[in-house]
Short mmCIF file of C-alpha atoms in Angstrom, two decimals:
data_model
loop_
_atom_site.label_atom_id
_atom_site.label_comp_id
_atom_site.label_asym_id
_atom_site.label_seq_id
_atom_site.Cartn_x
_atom_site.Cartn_y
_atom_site.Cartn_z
CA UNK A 798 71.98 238.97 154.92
CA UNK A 799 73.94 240.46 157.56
CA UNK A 800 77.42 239.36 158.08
CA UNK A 801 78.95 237.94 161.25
CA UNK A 802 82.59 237.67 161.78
CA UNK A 803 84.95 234.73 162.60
CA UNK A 804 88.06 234.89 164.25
CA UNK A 805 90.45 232.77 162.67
CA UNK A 806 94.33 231.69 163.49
CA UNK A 807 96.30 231.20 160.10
CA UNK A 808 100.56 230.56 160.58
CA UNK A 809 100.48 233.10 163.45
CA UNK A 810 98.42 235.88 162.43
CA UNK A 811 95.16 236.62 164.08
CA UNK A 812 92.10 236.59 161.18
CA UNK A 813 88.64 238.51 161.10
CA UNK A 814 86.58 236.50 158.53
CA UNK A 815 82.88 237.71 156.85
CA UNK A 816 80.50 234.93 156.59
CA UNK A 817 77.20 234.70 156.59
CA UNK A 818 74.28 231.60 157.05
CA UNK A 819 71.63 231.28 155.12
CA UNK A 820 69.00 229.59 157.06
CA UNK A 821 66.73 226.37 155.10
CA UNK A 822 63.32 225.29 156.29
CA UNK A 823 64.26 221.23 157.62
CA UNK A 824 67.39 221.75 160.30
CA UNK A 825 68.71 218.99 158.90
CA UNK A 826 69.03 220.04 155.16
CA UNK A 827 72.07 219.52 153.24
CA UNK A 828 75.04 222.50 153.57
CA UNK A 829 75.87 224.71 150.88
CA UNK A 830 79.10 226.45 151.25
CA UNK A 831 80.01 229.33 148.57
CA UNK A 832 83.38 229.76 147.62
CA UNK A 833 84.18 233.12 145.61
CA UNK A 834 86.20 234.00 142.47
CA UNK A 835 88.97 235.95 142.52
CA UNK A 836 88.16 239.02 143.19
CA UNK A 837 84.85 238.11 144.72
CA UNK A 838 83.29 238.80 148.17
CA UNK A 839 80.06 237.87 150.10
CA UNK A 840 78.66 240.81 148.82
CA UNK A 841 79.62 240.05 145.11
CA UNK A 842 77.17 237.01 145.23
CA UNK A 843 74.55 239.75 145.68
CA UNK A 844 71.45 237.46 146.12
CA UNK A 845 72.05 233.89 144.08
CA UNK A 846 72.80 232.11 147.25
CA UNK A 847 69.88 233.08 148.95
CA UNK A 848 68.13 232.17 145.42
CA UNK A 849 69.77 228.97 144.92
CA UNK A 850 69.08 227.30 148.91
CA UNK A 851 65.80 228.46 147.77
CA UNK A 852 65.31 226.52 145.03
CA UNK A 853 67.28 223.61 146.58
CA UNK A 854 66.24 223.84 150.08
CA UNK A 855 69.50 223.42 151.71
CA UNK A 856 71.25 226.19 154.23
CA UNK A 857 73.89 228.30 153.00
CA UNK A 858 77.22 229.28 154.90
CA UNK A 859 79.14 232.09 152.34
CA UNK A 860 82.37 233.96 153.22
CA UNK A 861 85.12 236.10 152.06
CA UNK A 862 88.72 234.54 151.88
CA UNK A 863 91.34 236.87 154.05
CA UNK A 864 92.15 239.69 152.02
CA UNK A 865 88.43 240.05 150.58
CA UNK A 866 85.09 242.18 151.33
CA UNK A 867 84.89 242.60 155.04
CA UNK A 868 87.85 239.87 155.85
CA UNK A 869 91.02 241.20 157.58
CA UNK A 870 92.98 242.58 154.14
CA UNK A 871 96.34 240.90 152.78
CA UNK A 872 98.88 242.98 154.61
CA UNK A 873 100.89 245.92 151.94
CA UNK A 874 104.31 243.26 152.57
CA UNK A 875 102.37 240.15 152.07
CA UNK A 876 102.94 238.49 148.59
CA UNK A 877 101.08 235.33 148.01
CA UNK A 878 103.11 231.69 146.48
CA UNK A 879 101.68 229.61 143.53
CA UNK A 880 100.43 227.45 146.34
CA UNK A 881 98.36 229.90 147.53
CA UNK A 882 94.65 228.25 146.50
CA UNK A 883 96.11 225.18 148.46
CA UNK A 884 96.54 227.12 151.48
CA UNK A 885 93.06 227.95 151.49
CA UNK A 886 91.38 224.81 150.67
CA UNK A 887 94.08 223.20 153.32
CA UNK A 888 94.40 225.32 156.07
CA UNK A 889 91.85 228.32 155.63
CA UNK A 890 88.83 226.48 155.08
CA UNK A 891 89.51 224.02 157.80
CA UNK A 892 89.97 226.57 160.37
CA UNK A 893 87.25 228.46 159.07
CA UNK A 894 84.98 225.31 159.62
CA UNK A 895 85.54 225.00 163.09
CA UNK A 896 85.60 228.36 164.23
CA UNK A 897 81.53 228.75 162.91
CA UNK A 898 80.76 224.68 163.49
CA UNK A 899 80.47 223.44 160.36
CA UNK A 900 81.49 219.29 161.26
CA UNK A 901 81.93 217.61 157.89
CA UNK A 902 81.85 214.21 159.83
CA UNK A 903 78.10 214.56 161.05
CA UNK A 904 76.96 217.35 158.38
CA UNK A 905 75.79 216.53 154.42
CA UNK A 906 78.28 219.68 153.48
CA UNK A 907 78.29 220.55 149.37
CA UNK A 908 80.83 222.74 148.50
CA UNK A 909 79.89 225.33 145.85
CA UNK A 910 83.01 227.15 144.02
CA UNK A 911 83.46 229.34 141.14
CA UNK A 912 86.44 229.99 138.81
CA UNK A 913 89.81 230.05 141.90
CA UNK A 914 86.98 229.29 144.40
CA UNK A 915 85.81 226.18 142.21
CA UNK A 916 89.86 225.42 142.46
CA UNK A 917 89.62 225.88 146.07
CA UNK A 918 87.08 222.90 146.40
CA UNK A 919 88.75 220.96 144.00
CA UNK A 920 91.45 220.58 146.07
CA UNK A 921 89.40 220.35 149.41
CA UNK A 922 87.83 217.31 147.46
CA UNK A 923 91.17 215.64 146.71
CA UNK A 924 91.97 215.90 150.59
CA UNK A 925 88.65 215.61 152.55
CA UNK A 926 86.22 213.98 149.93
CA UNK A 927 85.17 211.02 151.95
CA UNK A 928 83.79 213.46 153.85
CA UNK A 929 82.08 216.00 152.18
CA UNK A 930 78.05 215.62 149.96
CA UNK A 931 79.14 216.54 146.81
CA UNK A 932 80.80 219.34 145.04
CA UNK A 933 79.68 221.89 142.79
CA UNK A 934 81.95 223.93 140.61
CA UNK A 935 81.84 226.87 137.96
CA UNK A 936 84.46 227.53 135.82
CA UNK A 937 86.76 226.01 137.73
CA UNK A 938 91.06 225.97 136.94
CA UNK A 939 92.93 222.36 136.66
CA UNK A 940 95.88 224.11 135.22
CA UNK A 941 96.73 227.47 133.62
CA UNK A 942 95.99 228.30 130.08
CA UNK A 943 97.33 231.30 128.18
CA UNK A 944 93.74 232.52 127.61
CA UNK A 945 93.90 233.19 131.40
CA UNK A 946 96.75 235.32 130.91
CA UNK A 947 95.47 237.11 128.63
CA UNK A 948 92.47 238.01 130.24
CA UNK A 949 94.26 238.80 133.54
CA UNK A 950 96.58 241.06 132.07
CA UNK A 951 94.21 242.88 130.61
CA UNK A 952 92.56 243.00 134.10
CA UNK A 953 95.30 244.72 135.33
CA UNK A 954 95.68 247.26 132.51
CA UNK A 955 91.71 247.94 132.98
CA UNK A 956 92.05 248.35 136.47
CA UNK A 957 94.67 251.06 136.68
CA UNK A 958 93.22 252.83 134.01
CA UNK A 959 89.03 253.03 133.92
CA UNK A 960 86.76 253.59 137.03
CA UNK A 961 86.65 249.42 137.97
CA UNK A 962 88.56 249.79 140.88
CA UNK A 963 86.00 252.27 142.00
CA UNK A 964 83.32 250.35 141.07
CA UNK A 965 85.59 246.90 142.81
CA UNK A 966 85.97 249.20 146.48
CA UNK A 967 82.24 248.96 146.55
CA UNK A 968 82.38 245.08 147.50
CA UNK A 969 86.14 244.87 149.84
CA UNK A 970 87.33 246.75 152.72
CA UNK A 971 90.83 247.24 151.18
CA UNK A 972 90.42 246.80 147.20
CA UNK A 973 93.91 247.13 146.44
CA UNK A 974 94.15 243.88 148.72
CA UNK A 975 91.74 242.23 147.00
CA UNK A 976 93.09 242.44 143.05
CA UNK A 977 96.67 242.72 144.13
CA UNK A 978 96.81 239.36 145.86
CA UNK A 979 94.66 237.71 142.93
CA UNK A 980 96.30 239.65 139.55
CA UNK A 981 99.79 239.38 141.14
CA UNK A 982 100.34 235.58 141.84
CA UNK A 983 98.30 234.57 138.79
CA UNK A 984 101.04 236.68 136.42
CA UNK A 985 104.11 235.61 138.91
CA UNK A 986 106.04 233.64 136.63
CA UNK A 987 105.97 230.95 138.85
CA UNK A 988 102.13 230.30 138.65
CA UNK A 989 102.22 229.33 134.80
CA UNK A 990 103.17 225.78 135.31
CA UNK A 991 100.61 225.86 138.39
CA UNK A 992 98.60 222.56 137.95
CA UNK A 993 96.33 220.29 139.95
CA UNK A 994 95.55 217.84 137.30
CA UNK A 995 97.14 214.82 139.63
CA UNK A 996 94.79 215.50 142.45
CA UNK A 997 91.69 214.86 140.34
CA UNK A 998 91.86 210.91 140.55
CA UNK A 999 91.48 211.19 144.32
CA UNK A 1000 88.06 213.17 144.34
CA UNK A 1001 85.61 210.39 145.18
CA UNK A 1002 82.85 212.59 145.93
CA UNK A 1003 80.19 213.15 142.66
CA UNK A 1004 81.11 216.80 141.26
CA UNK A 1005 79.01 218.89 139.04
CA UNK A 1006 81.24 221.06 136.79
CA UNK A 1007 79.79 223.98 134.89
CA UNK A 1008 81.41 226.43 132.40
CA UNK A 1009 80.40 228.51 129.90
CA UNK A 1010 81.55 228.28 125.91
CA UNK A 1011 82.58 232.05 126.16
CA UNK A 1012 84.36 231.63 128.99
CA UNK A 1013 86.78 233.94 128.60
CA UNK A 1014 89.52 232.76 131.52
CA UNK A 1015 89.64 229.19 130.35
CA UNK A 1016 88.41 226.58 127.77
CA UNK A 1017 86.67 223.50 128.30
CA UNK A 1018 89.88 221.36 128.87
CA UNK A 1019 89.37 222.58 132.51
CA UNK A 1020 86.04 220.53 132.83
CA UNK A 1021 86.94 217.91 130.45
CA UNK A 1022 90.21 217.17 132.51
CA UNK A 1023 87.80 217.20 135.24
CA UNK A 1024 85.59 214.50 134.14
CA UNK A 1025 88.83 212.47 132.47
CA UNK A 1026 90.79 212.16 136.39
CA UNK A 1027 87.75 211.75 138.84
CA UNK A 1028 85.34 209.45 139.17
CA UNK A 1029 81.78 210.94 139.59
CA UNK A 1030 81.64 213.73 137.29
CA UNK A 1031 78.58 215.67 135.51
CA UNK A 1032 79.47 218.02 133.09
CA UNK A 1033 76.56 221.65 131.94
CA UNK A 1034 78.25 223.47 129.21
CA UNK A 1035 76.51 226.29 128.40
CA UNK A 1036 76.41 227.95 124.98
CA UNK A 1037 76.22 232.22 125.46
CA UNK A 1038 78.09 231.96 128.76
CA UNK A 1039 80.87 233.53 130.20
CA UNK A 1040 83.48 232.95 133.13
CA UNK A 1041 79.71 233.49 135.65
CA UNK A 1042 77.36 230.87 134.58
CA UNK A 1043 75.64 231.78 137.94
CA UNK A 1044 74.84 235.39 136.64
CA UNK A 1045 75.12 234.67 132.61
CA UNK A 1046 72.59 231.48 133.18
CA UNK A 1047 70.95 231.82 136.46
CA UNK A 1048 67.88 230.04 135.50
CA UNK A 1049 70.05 226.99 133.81
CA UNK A 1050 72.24 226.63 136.61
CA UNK A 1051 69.73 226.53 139.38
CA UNK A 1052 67.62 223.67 137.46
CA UNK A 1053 71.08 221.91 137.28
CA UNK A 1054 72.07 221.77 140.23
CA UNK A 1055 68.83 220.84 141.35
CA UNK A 1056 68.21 217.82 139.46
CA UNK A 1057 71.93 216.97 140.47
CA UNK A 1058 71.02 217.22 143.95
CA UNK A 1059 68.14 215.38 143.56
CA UNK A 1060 70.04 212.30 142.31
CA UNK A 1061 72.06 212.88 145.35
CA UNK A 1062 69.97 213.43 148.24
CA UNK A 1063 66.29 212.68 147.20
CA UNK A 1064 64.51 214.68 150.20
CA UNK A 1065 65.63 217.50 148.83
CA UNK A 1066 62.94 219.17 146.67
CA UNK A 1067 62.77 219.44 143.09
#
């Protein structure tokens, strides 16, 4: 895939933003648009998007969020709010879909997030779910759990202190952009009572939410809160899974989301 670049306005500073398209057979097939994790990239998908329209037949539109892979980097002053994943879902993603097209009034767009990306459409959902397919979300956050701490403390110890950052560069322009602006506001003090448990009841679009049991930045409350607040919820929990059901369970996920597709949309192959 071979990324193109978007030039985006956000609260008046000029944006460069990576995406890419992944082209389906049928013109008219449903949109797939991949949200990353935290520290994720286009490049960190490596090839499961390509895999997964595939399988599903619908076109693919994945990006980095400012600050990640090829995106214009968080600037060294810039220190993101507990509202940051709103912002994105809000403002970011909006402007990103009309700078490359995307028209969730005439297009079938299903947004595909993982872990803060999953959070991202989550919130999109809440907002602009009369308008948008369907969602799709891996391991996403409601609210924060002390397990997430945990595990993103220890990020930050790991990172200053083995080769991942090294290994991390290989996937972002600026890599000190990319885990500062993630580790930092998820440890600001201010994040721990972050929540978006009262948006749920508003997401009237069907959601699939996947985790796995060994998810190790959040327990199943997240999905079960999930399918408590909103109306058209699926839940896959899967057992020898981590916080990437998309790389832990490739096969399981794909066949998933298929058949959850299929319910949806029944021209697209199964």
């Amino acid at each position: 895939m071979t990324s193109l670049f978007a030039a985006i306005s956000h609260r008046s500073r000029d944006l460069s933003t990576e995406y890419v398209w992944i082209e389906a057979a049928a013109p008219d097939a449903p949109l797939l648009v991949f949200l990353h994790e935290g520290l994720g990239s286009v490049a960190m998908w490596r090839d499961f998007p390509a895999q997964l329209c595939a399988a599903t037949g619908c076109r693919g539109l994945v990006y980095s969020r400012p600050a990640y892979g090829r995106s214009t980097p968080k600037s060294p002053d810039e220190h993101w709010g507990p509202d940051f994943l709103e912002i994105q879902a809000l403002e970011v993603l909006p402007a990103l879909f009309a700078a490359v097209g995307v028209d969730l009034q005439r297009e079938r767009v299903i947004l595909f997030g993982h872990s803060d990306g999953a959070s991202i459409a989550l919130i999109h959902a809440a907002h602009f779910g009369t308008q948008l397919a369907g969602i799709i979300v891996l391991a996403p956050h409601i609210m924060v759990e002390p397990i997430s701490i945990t595990s993103i403390e220890r990020a930050r110890v790991t990172y200053q202190t083995t080769n991942f950052r090294d290994k991390l560069a290989r996937f972002h322009d600026d890599v000190d952009s990319a885990f500062r602006g993630w580790n930092d506001v998820w440890l600001d003090q201010r994040f721990k009572v972050w929540s978006i448990e009262s948006l749920l009841p508003q997401i009237n679009c069907p959601v699939l939410a996947i985790q796995g049991l060994d998810d190790e930045y959040g327990t199943m409350a997240q999905i079960d809160g999930i399918a408590a607040a909103a109306p058209k919820v699926e839940l896959l929990k899967l057992e020898s899974c981590g916080h990437s059901p998309h790389r832990d369970q490739p096969e399981r996920v794909t066949a998933a989301i298929v058949s959850w597709l299929a319910k949806l949309q029944p021209s697209i192959k199964s």
